[in-house]
Tab-separated table of C-alpha atoms in Angstrom:
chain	number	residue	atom	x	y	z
Q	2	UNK	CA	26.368	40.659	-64.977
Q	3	UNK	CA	26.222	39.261	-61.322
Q	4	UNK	CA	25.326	35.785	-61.627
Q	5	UNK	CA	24.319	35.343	-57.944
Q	6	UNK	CA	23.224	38.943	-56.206
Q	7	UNK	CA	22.306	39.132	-52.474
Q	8	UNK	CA	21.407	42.463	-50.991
Q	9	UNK	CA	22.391	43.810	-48.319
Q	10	UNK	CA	26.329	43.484	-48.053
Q	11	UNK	CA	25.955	44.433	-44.576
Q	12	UNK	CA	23.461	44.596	-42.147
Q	13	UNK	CA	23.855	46.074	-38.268
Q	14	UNK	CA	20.258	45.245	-36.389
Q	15	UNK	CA	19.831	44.915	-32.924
Q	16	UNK	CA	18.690	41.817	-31.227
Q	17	UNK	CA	15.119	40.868	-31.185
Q	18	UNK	CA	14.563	42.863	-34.721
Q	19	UNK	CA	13.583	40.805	-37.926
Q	20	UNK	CA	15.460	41.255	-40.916
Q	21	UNK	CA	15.831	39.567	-44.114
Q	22	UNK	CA	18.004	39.267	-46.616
Q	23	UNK	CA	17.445	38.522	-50.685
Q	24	UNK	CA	18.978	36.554	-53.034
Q	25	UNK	CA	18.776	36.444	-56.818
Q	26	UNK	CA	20.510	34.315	-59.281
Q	27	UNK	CA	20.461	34.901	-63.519
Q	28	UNK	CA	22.179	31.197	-64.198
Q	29	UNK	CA	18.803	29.798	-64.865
Q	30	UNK	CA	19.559	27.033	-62.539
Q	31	UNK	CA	16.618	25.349	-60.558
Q	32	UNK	CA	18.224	24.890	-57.177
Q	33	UNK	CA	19.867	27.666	-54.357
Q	34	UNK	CA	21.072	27.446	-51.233
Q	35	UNK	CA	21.463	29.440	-47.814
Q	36	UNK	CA	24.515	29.063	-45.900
Q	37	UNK	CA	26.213	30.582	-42.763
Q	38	UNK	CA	29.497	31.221	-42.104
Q	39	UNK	CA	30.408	31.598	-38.697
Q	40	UNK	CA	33.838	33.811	-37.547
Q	41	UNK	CA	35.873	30.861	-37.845
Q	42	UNK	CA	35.312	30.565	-41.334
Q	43	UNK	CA	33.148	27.316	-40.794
Q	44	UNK	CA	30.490	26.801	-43.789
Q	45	UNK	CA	27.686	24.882	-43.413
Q	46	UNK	CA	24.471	24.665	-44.969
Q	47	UNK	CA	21.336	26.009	-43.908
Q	48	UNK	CA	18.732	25.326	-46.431
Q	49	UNK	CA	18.423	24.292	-50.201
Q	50	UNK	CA	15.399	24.859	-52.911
Q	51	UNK	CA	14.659	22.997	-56.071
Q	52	UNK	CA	11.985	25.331	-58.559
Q	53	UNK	CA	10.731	26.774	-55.280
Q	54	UNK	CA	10.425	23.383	-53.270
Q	55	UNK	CA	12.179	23.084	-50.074
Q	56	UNK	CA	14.935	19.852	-50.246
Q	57	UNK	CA	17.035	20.742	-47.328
Q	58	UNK	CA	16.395	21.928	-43.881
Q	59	UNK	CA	19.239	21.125	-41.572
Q	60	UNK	CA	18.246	21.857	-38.145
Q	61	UNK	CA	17.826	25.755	-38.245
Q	62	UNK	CA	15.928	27.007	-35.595
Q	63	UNK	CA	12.107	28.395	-36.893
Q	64	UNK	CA	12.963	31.907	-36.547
Q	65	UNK	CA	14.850	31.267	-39.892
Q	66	UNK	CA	12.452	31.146	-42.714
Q	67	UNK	CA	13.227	30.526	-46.276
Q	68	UNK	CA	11.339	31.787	-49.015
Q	69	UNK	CA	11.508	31.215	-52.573
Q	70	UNK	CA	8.885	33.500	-54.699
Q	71	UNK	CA	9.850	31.720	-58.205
Q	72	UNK	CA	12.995	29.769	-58.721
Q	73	UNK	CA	15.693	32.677	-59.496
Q	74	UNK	CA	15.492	34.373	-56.001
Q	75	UNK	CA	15.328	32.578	-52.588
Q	76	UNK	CA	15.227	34.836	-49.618
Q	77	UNK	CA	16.126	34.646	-45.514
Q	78	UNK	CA	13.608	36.269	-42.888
Q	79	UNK	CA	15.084	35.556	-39.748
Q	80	UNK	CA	12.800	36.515	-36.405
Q	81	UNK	CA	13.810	37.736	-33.285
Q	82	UNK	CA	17.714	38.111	-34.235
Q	83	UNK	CA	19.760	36.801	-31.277
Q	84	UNK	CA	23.619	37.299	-30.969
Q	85	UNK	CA	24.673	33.886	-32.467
Q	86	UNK	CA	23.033	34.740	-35.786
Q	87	UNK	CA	26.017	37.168	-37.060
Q	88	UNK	CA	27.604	35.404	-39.530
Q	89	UNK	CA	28.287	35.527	-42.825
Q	90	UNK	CA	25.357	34.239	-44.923
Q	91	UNK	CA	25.388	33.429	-48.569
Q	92	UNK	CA	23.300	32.223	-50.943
Q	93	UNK	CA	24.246	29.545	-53.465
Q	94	UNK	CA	22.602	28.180	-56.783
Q	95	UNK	CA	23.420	24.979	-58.949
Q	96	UNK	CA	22.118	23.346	-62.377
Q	97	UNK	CA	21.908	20.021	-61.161
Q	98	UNK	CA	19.389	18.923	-58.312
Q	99	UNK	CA	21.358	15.767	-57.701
Q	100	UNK	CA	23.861	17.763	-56.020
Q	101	UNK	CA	27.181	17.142	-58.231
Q	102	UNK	CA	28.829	19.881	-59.684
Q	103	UNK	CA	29.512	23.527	-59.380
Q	104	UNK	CA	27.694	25.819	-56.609
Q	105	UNK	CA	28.119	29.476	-57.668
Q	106	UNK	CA	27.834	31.291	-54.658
Q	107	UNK	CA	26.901	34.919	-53.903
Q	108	UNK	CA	29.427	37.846	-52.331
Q	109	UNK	CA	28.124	37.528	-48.840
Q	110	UNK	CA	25.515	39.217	-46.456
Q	111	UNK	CA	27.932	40.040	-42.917
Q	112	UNK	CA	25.033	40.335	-40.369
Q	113	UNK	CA	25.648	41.746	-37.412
Q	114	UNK	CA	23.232	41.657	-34.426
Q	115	UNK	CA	24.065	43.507	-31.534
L	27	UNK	CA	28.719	13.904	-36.508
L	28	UNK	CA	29.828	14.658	-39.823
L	29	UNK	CA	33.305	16.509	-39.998
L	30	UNK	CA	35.607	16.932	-42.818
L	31	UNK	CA	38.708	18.791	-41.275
L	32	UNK	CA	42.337	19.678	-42.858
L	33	UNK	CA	45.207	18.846	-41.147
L	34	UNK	CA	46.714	22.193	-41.852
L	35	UNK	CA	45.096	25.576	-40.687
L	36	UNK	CA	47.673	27.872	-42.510
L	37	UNK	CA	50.608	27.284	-44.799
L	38	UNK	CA	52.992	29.870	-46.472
L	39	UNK	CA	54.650	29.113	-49.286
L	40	UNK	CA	57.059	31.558	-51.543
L	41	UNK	CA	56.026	32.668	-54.717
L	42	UNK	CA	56.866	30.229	-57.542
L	43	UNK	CA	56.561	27.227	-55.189
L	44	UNK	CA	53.849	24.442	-55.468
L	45	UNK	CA	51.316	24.169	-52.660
L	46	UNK	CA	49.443	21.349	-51.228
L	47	UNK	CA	46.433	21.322	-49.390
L	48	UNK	CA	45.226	18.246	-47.328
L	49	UNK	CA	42.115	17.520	-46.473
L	50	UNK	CA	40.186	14.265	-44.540
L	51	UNK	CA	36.747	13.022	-45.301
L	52	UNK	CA	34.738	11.556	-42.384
L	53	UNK	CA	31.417	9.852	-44.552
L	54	UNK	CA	33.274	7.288	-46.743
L	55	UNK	CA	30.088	7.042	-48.706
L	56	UNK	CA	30.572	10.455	-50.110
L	57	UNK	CA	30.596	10.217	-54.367
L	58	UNK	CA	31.571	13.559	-54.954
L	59	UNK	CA	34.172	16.413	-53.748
L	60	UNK	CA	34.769	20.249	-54.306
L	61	UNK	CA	37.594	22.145	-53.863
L	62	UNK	CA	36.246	26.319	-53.572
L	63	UNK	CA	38.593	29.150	-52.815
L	64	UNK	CA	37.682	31.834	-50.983
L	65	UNK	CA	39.555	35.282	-50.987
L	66	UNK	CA	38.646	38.284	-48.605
L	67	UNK	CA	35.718	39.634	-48.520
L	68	UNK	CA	34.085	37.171	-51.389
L	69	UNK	CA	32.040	34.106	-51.519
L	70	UNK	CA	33.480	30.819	-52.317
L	71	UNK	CA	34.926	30.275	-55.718
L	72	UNK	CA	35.066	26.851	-57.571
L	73	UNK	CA	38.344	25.322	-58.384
L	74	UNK	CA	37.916	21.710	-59.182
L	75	UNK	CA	36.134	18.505	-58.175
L	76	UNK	CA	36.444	14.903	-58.670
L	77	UNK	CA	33.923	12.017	-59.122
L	78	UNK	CA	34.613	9.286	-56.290
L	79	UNK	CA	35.624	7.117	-58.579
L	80	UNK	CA	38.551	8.632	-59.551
L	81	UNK	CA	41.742	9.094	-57.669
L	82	UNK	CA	42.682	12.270	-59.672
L	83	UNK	CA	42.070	15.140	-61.965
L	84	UNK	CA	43.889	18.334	-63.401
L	85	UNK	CA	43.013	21.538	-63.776
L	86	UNK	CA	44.809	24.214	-65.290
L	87	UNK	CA	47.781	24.766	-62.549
L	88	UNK	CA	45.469	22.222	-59.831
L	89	UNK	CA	45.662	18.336	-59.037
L	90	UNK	CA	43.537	17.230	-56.915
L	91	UNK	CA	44.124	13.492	-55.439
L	92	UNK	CA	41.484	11.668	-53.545
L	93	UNK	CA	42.604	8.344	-51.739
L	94	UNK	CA	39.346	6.512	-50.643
L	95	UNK	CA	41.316	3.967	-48.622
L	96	UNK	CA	42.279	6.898	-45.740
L	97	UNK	CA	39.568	9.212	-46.974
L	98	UNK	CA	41.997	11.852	-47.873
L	99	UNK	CA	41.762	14.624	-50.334
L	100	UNK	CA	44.578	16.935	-51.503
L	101	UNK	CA	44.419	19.930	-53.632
L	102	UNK	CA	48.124	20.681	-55.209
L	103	UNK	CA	48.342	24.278	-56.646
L	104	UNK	CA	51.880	24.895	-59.093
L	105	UNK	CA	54.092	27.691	-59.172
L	106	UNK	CA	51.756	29.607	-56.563
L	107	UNK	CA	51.079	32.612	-57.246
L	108	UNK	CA	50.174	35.762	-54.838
L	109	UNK	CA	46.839	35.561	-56.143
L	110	UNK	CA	46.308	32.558	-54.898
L	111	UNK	CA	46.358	33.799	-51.278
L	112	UNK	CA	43.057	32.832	-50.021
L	113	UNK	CA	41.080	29.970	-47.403
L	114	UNK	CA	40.659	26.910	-49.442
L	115	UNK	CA	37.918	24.511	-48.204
L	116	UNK	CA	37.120	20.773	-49.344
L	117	UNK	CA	33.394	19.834	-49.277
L	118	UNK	CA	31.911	16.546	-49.713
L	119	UNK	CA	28.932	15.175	-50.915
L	120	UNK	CA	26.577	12.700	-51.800
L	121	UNK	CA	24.377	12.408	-55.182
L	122	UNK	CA	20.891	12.780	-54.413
L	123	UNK	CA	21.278	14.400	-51.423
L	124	UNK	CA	19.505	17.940	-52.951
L	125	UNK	CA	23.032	19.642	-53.226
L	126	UNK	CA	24.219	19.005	-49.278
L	127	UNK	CA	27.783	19.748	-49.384
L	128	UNK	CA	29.845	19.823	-46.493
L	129	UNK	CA	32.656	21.837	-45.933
L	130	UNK	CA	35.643	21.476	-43.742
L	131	UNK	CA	37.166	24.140	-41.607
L	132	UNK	CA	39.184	25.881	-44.402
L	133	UNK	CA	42.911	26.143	-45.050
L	134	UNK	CA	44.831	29.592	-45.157
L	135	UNK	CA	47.138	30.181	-48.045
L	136	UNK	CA	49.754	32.802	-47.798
L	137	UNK	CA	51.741	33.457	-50.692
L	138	UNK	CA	55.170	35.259	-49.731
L	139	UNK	CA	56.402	37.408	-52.882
């Protein structure tokens, strides 16, 4: 079993659409994360949820919006896609709220806006 | 701003050799760091971390050293193996921080058979 799933591996939109993307983890573990990763391979968080509560918002513009429907899925709805959002996004989840240890991430969603 | 960078973007090594990945730390309060591999195509993968107040650990085939006094972090890989191809980042962190890591820019190992 997948312990961290995100759906859709892929996603081609065209700028202005909204889109989101989903995120489900099966490790029991209270907190997830969103981050992107840009074409240079640079990873850098985006948002983090503890049992459905945000913790971290770093600086993402509003059209981003996280949402986290119970604490096993946390989802991205992004508005009015613009040409810097294709990335690489992935979703993350972890046991321990403090932050230390293992963050199992997810395979990836490559969004591409065009 | 916060940064943790590698000194190295790519290194090849042959098959059989043992690798070493650097790695420098900007926030010397950071308690915590990760070492994740990432092959093509996947999402990061967990290879070890050490506690900031350690200097180093072992894994099976991995060492990482951390040296507080230069903020510098190394991940050493033996006998590399083809498999082992894949961009290896460092990310620090701080306890209590709700899981903020940060990552550096990511380190391309080539394995040459």
């Amino acid at each position: 079993d997948t312990a961290v799933s995100q759906t859709p591996k892929y996603l081609v939109t065209q700028m202005g659409n909204d889109k989101s993307i989903k995120c489900e983890q099966n490790l029991g573990h209270d907190t997830m994360y969103w981050y992107k990763q840009d074409s240079k391979k640079f990873l850098k968080i985006m948002f983090s949820y503890n049992n459905k509560e945000l913790i971290i918002n770093e600086t993402v513009p509003n059209r981003f919006s996280p949402k986290s429907p119970d604490k096993a899925h946390l989802n991205l709805h992004i508005n009015s896609l613009e040409l810097g959002d294709s990335a690489v996004y992935f979703c993350a989840s972890s046991q321990d709220i403090a932050g230390v240890g293992e963050q199992y991430f997810g395979p990836g969603t490559r969004l591409t806006v065009t | 701003g916060e940064s943790v960078g590698l000194h190295l973007p790519t290194l090849s090594v042959q098959e059989g050799d043992n690798s070493i990945i650097n790695c420098a730390y900007s926030n010397s309060a950071s308690d915590y760091f990760i070492w994740y591999k990432q092959e093509s195509g996947k999402g990061p993968q967990f290879i070890i971390d050490i506690r900031s107040n350690m200097d180093k650990r072992q894994g099976q085939r991995v060492t990482v050293l951390l040296n507080k006094t230069v903020k510098h972090l190394s991940l050493q890989i033996a006998a590399t193996q083809p498999g082992d191809s894949a961009v290896y980042f460092c990310a620090e962190g701080l306890r209590n921080q709700g899981g903020k890591l940060i990552f550096g820019q990511g380190t391309e190992l080539s394995v040459k058979p």
